Amino acid sequence: EVQLVESGGGLVQPGGSLRLSCAASGFTFSSYWMSWVRQAPGKGLEWVANIKQDGSEKYYVDSVKGRFTISRDNAKNSLYLQMNSLRAEDTAVYYCARDRIEGLWSGYYVDFDYWGQGTLVTVSS
Amino acid sequence: QSVLTQPPSASGTPGQRVTISCSGSSSNIGSNYVYWYQQLPGTAPKLLIYRNNQRPSGVPDRFSGSKSGTSASLAISGLRSEDEADYYCAAWDDSLSEGVFGGGTKLTVL
């Protein structure tokens, strides 16, 4: 059974940092593009970033470029999101998601068949 | 302001057919696949339609997707109370090099 379990969320002050983790199981993690998607309270979904199977390609939404870093450890079946210089507008539930197709060469899709339960990040003083 | 534009709300009575539109541009819908997600309250999104009009296994054939030019739509026929949810369209945007979602449409079953 495919499972994605996020952790690392919490309350952080503006300007602070947080590292989110997503533990994957039930599939060959190293064969899939992985992504982060967030949802501010009461708002819609926002694509945040994605990363290629071997970590060689990464893409970010403009609002987080230079502040957030997506990474992965295929040996640990884990996806990460390092968030620095956090702002109030980064407050959201952060979901990790798996691309639907195994072994895809390109990450130019928003095609996610499995999602985690989400972890809440609150940026407030 | 979302890159993809959806109506904020839609409604219908049980058994009716409802459509939800998603408008984009040549750099997203016009040149890439469209995806639709359903999000029930308090839960993670669920893939409903992929590659414009394909249904994952387990998704009822009451749900269908279509795309024409820079617009797409999701149709739900035989509306049921359990279809009450938020629906999002999504696509890759070549100009932004980002994934983009619509603002979401809240479907109410009257």
Tab-separated table of C-alpha atoms in Angstrom:
chain	number	residue	atom	x	y	z
A	1	GLU	CA	0.000	0.000	0.000
A	2	VAL	CA	1.351	3.390	-1.003
A	3	GLN	CA	1.765	5.728	1.947
A	4	LEU	CA	3.072	9.270	2.246
A	5	VAL	CA	3.446	10.662	5.748
A	6	GLU	CA	4.468	14.278	6.283
A	7	SER	CA	6.022	15.616	9.458
A	8	GLY	CA	7.888	18.656	10.713
A	9	GLY	CA	5.149	21.251	10.691
A	10	GLY	CA	4.522	23.616	13.569
A	11	LEU	CA	4.537	27.205	14.751
A	12	VAL	CA	7.479	29.358	13.682
A	13	GLN	CA	8.161	33.074	13.886
A	14	PRO	CA	8.445	35.230	10.764
A	15	GLY	CA	11.959	34.970	9.385
A	16	GLY	CA	12.427	31.547	10.911
A	17	SER	CA	13.119	28.174	9.339
A	18	LEU	CA	11.458	24.794	9.262
A	19	ARG	CA	12.219	21.494	7.549
A	20	LEU	CA	9.355	19.309	6.405
A	21	SER	CA	9.776	15.603	5.758
A	22	CYS	CA	7.690	13.129	3.821
A	23	ALA	CA	8.259	9.431	4.478
A	24	ALA	CA	7.263	7.255	1.539
A	25	SER	CA	6.484	3.557	1.539
A	26	GLY	CA	4.781	0.930	-0.575
A	27	PHE	CA	6.423	1.870	-3.870
A	28	THR	CA	9.828	2.362	-5.487
A	29	PHE	CA	10.406	5.914	-4.297
A	30	SER	CA	13.479	6.456	-6.468
A	31	SER	CA	11.402	5.957	-9.641
A	32	TYR	CA	9.021	8.865	-9.195
A	33	TRP	CA	9.006	12.625	-9.442
A	34	MET	CA	7.766	14.020	-6.129
A	35	SER	CA	6.112	17.320	-5.305
A	36	TRP	CA	4.980	19.628	-2.517
A	37	VAL	CA	1.587	21.347	-2.678
A	38	ARG	CA	0.250	23.717	-0.027
A	39	GLN	CA	-3.119	25.068	1.010
A	40	ALA	CA	-3.528	28.181	3.125
A	41	PRO	CA	-6.387	28.053	5.647
A	42	GLY	CA	-9.685	28.355	3.813
A	43	LYS	CA	-7.919	28.854	0.472
A	44	GLY	CA	-7.176	26.843	-2.642
A	45	LEU	CA	-4.326	24.564	-3.610
A	46	GLU	CA	-0.941	25.980	-4.583
A	47	TRP	CA	1.812	23.964	-6.266
A	48	VAL	CA	5.087	24.642	-4.453
A	49	ALA	CA	7.903	22.571	-5.925
A	50	ASN	CA	8.858	19.286	-7.541
A	51	ILE	CA	11.988	17.186	-7.870
A	52	LYS	CA	13.152	14.585	-10.352
A	53	GLN	CA	13.837	10.988	-9.407
A	54	ASP	CA	17.585	11.533	-8.942
A	55	GLY	CA	17.293	15.106	-7.639
A	56	SER	CA	18.927	16.554	-10.745
A	57	GLU	CA	15.968	18.783	-11.641
A	58	LYS	CA	13.925	20.951	-9.328
A	59	TYR	CA	11.236	23.543	-9.997
A	60	TYR	CA	9.694	26.075	-7.612
A	61	VAL	CA	6.771	28.449	-7.545
A	62	ASP	CA	8.081	31.984	-7.884
A	63	SER	CA	6.981	33.044	-4.408
A	64	VAL	CA	9.328	30.573	-2.683
A	65	LYS	CA	12.360	30.731	-4.972
A	66	GLY	CA	15.501	31.481	-3.002
A	67	ARG	CA	13.795	30.651	0.304
A	68	PHE	CA	12.653	27.030	-0.036
A	69	THR	CA	14.712	24.013	-1.109
A	70	ILE	CA	13.233	20.687	-2.131
A	71	SER	CA	15.430	17.617	-1.751
A	72	ARG	CA	15.182	13.869	-1.434
A	73	ASP	CA	17.067	10.915	-0.006
A	74	ASN	CA	16.248	7.851	-2.051
A	75	ALA	CA	18.103	5.586	0.362
A	76	LYS	CA	15.742	6.716	3.117
A	77	ASN	CA	12.638	6.936	0.879
A	78	SER	CA	12.171	10.486	2.027
A	79	LEU	CA	11.280	13.847	0.525
A	80	TYR	CA	12.134	17.134	2.219
A	81	LEU	CA	11.266	20.801	2.049
A	82	GLN	CA	13.663	23.186	3.745
A	83	MET	CA	11.849	26.461	4.350
A	84	ASN	CA	13.847	29.562	5.290
A	85	SER	CA	12.916	33.225	5.741
A	86	LEU	CA	9.351	32.195	6.426
A	87	ARG	CA	6.568	34.718	6.021
A	88	ALA	CA	3.014	34.888	7.310
A	89	GLU	CA	1.772	34.079	3.799
A	90	ASP	CA	3.591	30.718	3.962
A	91	THR	CA	1.078	29.578	6.599
A	92	ALA	CA	-0.600	26.517	5.105
A	93	VAL	CA	-1.074	22.795	5.184
A	94	TYR	CA	1.779	21.294	3.185
A	95	TYR	CA	1.121	18.086	1.261
A	96	CYS	CA	3.654	15.848	-0.397
A	97	ALA	CA	2.416	14.125	-3.529
A	98	ARG	CA	3.617	11.425	-5.894
A	99	ASP	CA	3.537	11.734	-9.655
A	100	ARG	CA	1.237	9.166	-11.183
A	101	ILE	CA	3.652	7.778	-13.758
A	102	GLU	CA	6.744	5.804	-12.786
A	103	GLY	CA	9.998	6.629	-14.507
A	104	LEU	CA	8.755	9.793	-16.160
A	105	TRP	CA	11.554	11.774	-17.803
A	106	SER	CA	9.812	15.137	-17.489
A	107	GLY	CA	8.200	16.773	-14.488
A	108	TYR	CA	6.007	19.133	-16.474
A	109	TYR	CA	2.775	17.740	-15.101
A	110	VAL	CA	0.478	18.288	-12.145
A	111	ASP	CA	-0.478	14.636	-12.098
A	112	PHE	CA	-0.570	13.263	-8.547
A	113	ASP	CA	-2.157	9.954	-7.666
A	114	TYR	CA	-1.116	9.759	-4.013
A	115	TRP	CA	-1.044	12.497	-1.410
A	116	GLY	CA	-0.019	12.609	2.215
A	117	GLN	CA	-2.346	13.751	4.975
A	118	GLY	CA	-0.589	17.114	5.195
A	119	THR	CA	1.329	18.943	7.896
A	120	LEU	CA	0.367	22.404	9.134
A	121	VAL	CA	2.916	25.207	9.111
A	122	THR	CA	1.949	28.361	10.984
A	123	VAL	CA	4.121	31.452	10.648
A	124	SER	CA	3.240	33.929	13.353
A	125	SER	CA	4.795	35.979	16.113
B	1	GLN	CA	-5.379	35.697	-8.422
B	2	SER	CA	-4.962	32.192	-9.831
B	3	VAL	CA	-3.399	31.557	-13.233
B	4	LEU	CA	-6.287	29.226	-14.056
B	5	THR	CA	-9.755	30.698	-13.633
B	6	GLN	CA	-12.647	28.720	-12.192
B	7	PRO	CA	-16.063	29.859	-10.988
B	8	PRO	CA	-16.011	30.020	-7.175
B	9	SER	CA	-19.222	28.064	-6.831
B	10	ALA	CA	-21.572	25.715	-8.620
B	11	SER	CA	-24.687	23.884	-7.584
B	12	GLY	CA	-27.194	21.316	-8.706
B	13	THR	CA	-29.866	18.971	-7.491
B	14	PRO	CA	-29.463	15.196	-7.210
B	15	GLY	CA	-29.502	13.551	-10.613
B	16	GLN	CA	-28.636	16.726	-12.484
B	17	ARG	CA	-25.610	17.340	-14.702
B	18	VAL	CA	-23.196	20.049	-13.649
B	19	THR	CA	-20.179	21.463	-15.466
B	20	ILE	CA	-17.258	23.373	-14.019
B	21	SER	CA	-15.101	25.466	-16.307
B	22	CYS	CA	-11.392	26.208	-16.153
B	23	SER	CA	-9.896	28.957	-18.262
B	24	GLY	CA	-6.206	29.393	-18.895
B	25	SER	CA	-3.823	30.498	-21.599
B	26	SER	CA	-1.603	29.196	-24.370
B	27	SER	CA	1.251	28.590	-21.933
B	28	ASN	CA	-0.692	26.258	-19.669
B	29	ILE	CA	-3.953	24.655	-20.807
B	30	GLY	CA	-3.231	25.506	-24.420
B	31	SER	CA	-0.050	23.441	-24.495
B	32	ASN	CA	-0.259	20.965	-21.641
B	33	TYR	CA	-2.529	18.365	-20.104
B	34	VAL	CA	-5.251	19.390	-17.689
B	35	TYR	CA	-5.926	17.586	-14.420
B	36	TRP	CA	-8.891	17.727	-12.074
B	37	TYR	CA	-8.905	17.120	-8.335
B	38	GLN	CA	-11.705	16.620	-5.857
B	39	GLN	CA	-11.208	17.668	-2.256
B	40	LEU	CA	-13.716	16.627	0.355
B	41	PRO	CA	-13.773	18.690	3.561
B	42	GLY	CA	-10.790	18.013	5.801
B	43	THR	CA	-9.128	15.574	3.416
B	44	ALA	CA	-6.284	15.558	0.921
B	45	PRO	CA	-7.130	16.136	-2.736
B	46	LYS	CA	-7.976	13.160	-4.927
B	47	LEU	CA	-7.112	12.825	-8.611
B	48	LEU	CA	-10.343	12.786	-10.583
B	49	ILE	CA	-9.267	13.318	-14.216
B	50	TYR	CA	-5.807	13.107	-15.758
B	51	ARG	CA	-4.535	14.007	-19.224
B	52	ASN	CA	-7.635	16.086	-20.013
B	53	ASN	CA	-10.204	13.307	-20.065
B	54	GLN	CA	-8.875	10.108	-18.498
B	55	ARG	CA	-10.317	8.649	-15.310
B	56	PRO	CA	-8.172	6.797	-12.791
B	57	SER	CA	-9.484	3.405	-11.816
B	58	GLY	CA	-12.182	3.717	-9.209
B	59	VAL	CA	-13.483	7.075	-10.386
B	60	PRO	CA	-17.091	6.684	-11.553
B	61	ASP	CA	-17.850	7.358	-15.208
B	62	ARG	CA	-20.238	10.078	-14.020
B	63	PHE	CA	-17.143	12.263	-14.028
B	64	SER	CA	-15.751	13.378	-17.375
B	65	GLY	CA	-13.259	15.952	-18.562
B	66	SER	CA	-12.729	17.816	-21.784
B	67	LYS	CA	-10.406	20.434	-23.194
B	68	SER	CA	-10.655	22.854	-26.076
B	69	GLY	CA	-7.991	25.419	-26.833
B	70	THR	CA	-7.154	27.259	-23.629
B	71	SER	CA	-10.173	26.068	-21.668
B	72	ALA	CA	-11.197	22.868	-19.979
B	73	SER	CA	-14.262	21.620	-18.207
B	74	LEU	CA	-15.304	18.971	-15.748
B	75	ALA	CA	-18.752	17.460	-16.069
B	76	ILE	CA	-20.535	15.539	-13.357
B	77	SER	CA	-23.677	13.709	-14.367
B	78	GLY	CA	-26.203	12.018	-12.113
B	79	LEU	CA	-25.215	14.351	-9.283
B	80	ARG	CA	-25.086	12.746	-5.853
B	81	SER	CA	-24.870	14.232	-2.370
B	82	GLU	CA	-21.395	12.771	-1.905
B	83	ASP	CA	-20.153	14.859	-4.833
B	84	GLU	CA	-20.378	17.952	-2.632
B	85	ALA	CA	-16.745	19.042	-2.502
B	86	ASP	CA	-14.188	21.504	-3.825
B	87	TYR	CA	-12.930	20.885	-7.353
B	88	TYR	CA	-9.638	22.143	-8.756
B	89	CYS	CA	-8.200	22.156	-12.237
B	90	ALA	CA	-4.427	22.113	-12.724
B	91	ALA	CA	-1.839	22.230	-15.470
B	92	TRP	CA	1.844	22.913	-16.038
B	93	ASP	CA	2.674	26.431	-17.190
B	94	ASP	CA	5.542	26.571	-19.676
B	95	SER	CA	6.137	30.317	-19.270
B	96	LEU	CA	6.333	30.171	-15.484
B	97	SER	CA	7.968	26.715	-15.343
B	98	GLU	CA	5.554	25.988	-12.521
B	99	GLY	CA	2.544	23.874	-11.853
B	100	VAL	CA	-0.607	25.961	-11.536
B	101	PHE	CA	-4.015	25.316	-9.983
B	102	GLY	CA	-7.322	27.015	-10.491
B	103	GLY	CA	-8.823	28.835	-7.537
B	104	GLY	CA	-11.252	26.003	-6.925
B	105	THR	CA	-14.991	25.574	-7.308
B	106	LYS	CA	-17.185	24.684	-4.363
B	107	LEU	CA	-19.936	22.358	-5.535
B	108	THR	CA	-23.126	22.308	-3.518
B	109	VAL	CA	-25.724	19.587	-3.986
B	110	LEU	CA	-29.055	21.167	-3.148
